[in-house]
Amino acid sequence: MSSSAAKRDRFLSLWPSIQTTLLEHLKSHNMPQTAIDWYSQNLAYNTPGGKLNRGLSIPDTVAVLYGRELTDEEYEKAGILGWCVELLQAYFLVADDVMDTSITRRGQECWYRREGVGMIAINDSFMLEAAIYHLLKVHFKKESYYVDLLELFLETTFQTEMGQLIDLITADEVHVDLDKFSLEKHSKIVIYKTAFYSFYLPVALALRFAHIPDSYVSPSTGKTIEPYKTSLAILLPLGEYFQVQDDFLDATAPPEVLGKIGTDIIDNKCSWCINIALQRVSPAQRKVLDEHYGKKPSGGESEQKVQAIYEEIGLKGIYEAYEKDVVRKLQSMIETEVPEEAKGVQGVLRRELFSLFMGKIVGRSK
């Protein structure tokens, strides 16, 4: 078994007890068995799937900060925090699939499309979010950083919802208007909708868990380091790169590789791909985009015509050049902003932390 598979299995081993804790909470309120069974299916169908990178990154990050393997007790607690992030992800995805009328997610039918679910999925998404705060109360209420955890989840949720709002009002599926799009607007959407919760949140949670202070003097350089601000400065552009990568894969990767059917074109999404195309197309090509972008069905003539324009402008080569440049800039930022501290020094930010995230993203195919 590979190291990554073993890490995933260890993380997944925590899930049954977490699900039990949440179901016991419903039982304590004398909820009918039908409601308990429904919530159980909601949790099981929507939470443990996917790559689990956000959740896995918390125990991994804490281990980097500690400079050693975690004890079983430390791992369990950091892992629970990781599952809270996965519940947040599940909440966003269930709601997002309803808003986008998506078809598949993580290689399976979207939850709202399951027989008998429909718009109940909206309430189901709320219950996935509520689970986070119950778990935090059960496992972290006595910790000095409990309020910090609450504030991180609440603020990040609000930031993500702001990003979703900009996305929805920009990418109106009924009234397609490509003049609303721009790379600047795309950047704002992806930083708020993706980067805060997918990149900054797991690291900030791990820093709080490891009792890293808001600022400290670097033992190696004597400079004042502000680890949360530094992490934000690195992780937001890293998250933006991740979403650009996601946009590119949505438009180009086969569904069997991607794990879902790409819908950015037919959903009139303000994606990186369409914004790059708008900067480069001829008047004739722009006319094709105006006529066919945001038109259903999936795999239909309109989608194929947009994909053909992407090929004509050389989108793949443009993306590869972008990726090479952004990776170079991020690596330079990490080396400049995060001092290389000696092994054994505690309570400091570590370069390896950011290398960990970079390694999971650079060159991915799904």
Short mmCIF file of N, CA, C and O in Angstrom, two decimals, residues 234 328-340 351 354:
data_model
loop_
_atom_site.label_atom_id
_atom_site.label_comp_id
_atom_site.label_asym_id
_atom_site.label_seq_id
_atom_site.Cartn_x
_atom_site.Cartn_y
_atom_site.Cartn_z
N ILE A 234 0.52 33.50 0.70
CA ILE A 234 0.98 32.41 -0.17
C ILE A 234 -0.19 31.55 -0.64
O ILE A 234 -0.28 31.18 -1.81
N ARG A 328 6.63 28.93 -10.52
CA ARG A 328 7.91 29.61 -10.24
C ARG A 328 7.71 30.74 -9.23
O ARG A 328 8.50 30.89 -8.29
N LYS A 329 6.67 31.54 -9.41
CA LYS A 329 6.41 32.67 -8.52
C LYS A 329 6.08 32.20 -7.10
O LYS A 329 6.53 32.79 -6.12
N LEU A 330 5.29 31.15 -7.00
CA LEU A 330 4.92 30.64 -5.68
C LEU A 330 6.13 30.08 -4.94
O LEU A 330 6.32 30.32 -3.74
N GLN A 331 6.98 29.35 -5.65
CA GLN A 331 8.19 28.80 -5.03
C GLN A 331 9.11 29.91 -4.55
O GLN A 331 9.69 29.83 -3.46
N SER A 332 9.21 30.99 -5.34
CA SER A 332 10.02 32.13 -4.95
C SER A 332 9.45 32.81 -3.71
O SER A 332 10.19 33.20 -2.79
N MET A 333 8.12 32.94 -3.64
CA MET A 333 7.48 33.58 -2.51
C MET A 333 7.70 32.78 -1.22
O MET A 333 7.98 33.33 -0.16
N ILE A 334 7.62 31.45 -1.33
CA ILE A 334 7.84 30.59 -0.16
C ILE A 334 9.26 30.77 0.37
O ILE A 334 9.48 30.92 1.58
N GLU A 335 10.22 30.78 -0.53
CA GLU A 335 11.63 30.93 -0.12
C GLU A 335 11.91 32.30 0.47
O GLU A 335 12.72 32.44 1.39
N THR A 336 11.21 33.32 -0.02
CA THR A 336 11.45 34.69 0.45
C THR A 336 10.75 34.97 1.78
O THR A 336 11.33 35.62 2.66
N GLU A 337 9.51 34.48 1.93
CA GLU A 337 8.68 34.86 3.08
C GLU A 337 8.77 33.93 4.29
O GLU A 337 8.43 34.33 5.39
N VAL A 338 9.22 32.69 4.07
CA VAL A 338 9.24 31.72 5.17
C VAL A 338 10.69 31.32 5.46
O VAL A 338 11.29 30.58 4.67
N PRO A 339 11.26 31.76 6.58
CA PRO A 339 12.65 31.42 6.90
C PRO A 339 12.83 29.91 7.10
O PRO A 339 11.91 29.22 7.55
N GLU A 340 13.99 29.42 6.75
CA GLU A 340 14.33 28.02 6.97
C GLU A 340 14.80 27.88 8.41
O GLU A 340 15.88 28.32 8.77
N ARG A 351 8.59 25.84 5.90
CA ARG A 351 8.49 25.83 4.44
C ARG A 351 7.85 24.55 3.92
O ARG A 351 7.12 24.56 2.93
N PHE A 354 4.12 24.43 2.97
CA PHE A 354 3.66 24.92 1.67
C PHE A 354 4.08 23.98 0.54
O PHE A 354 3.36 23.82 -0.45
#
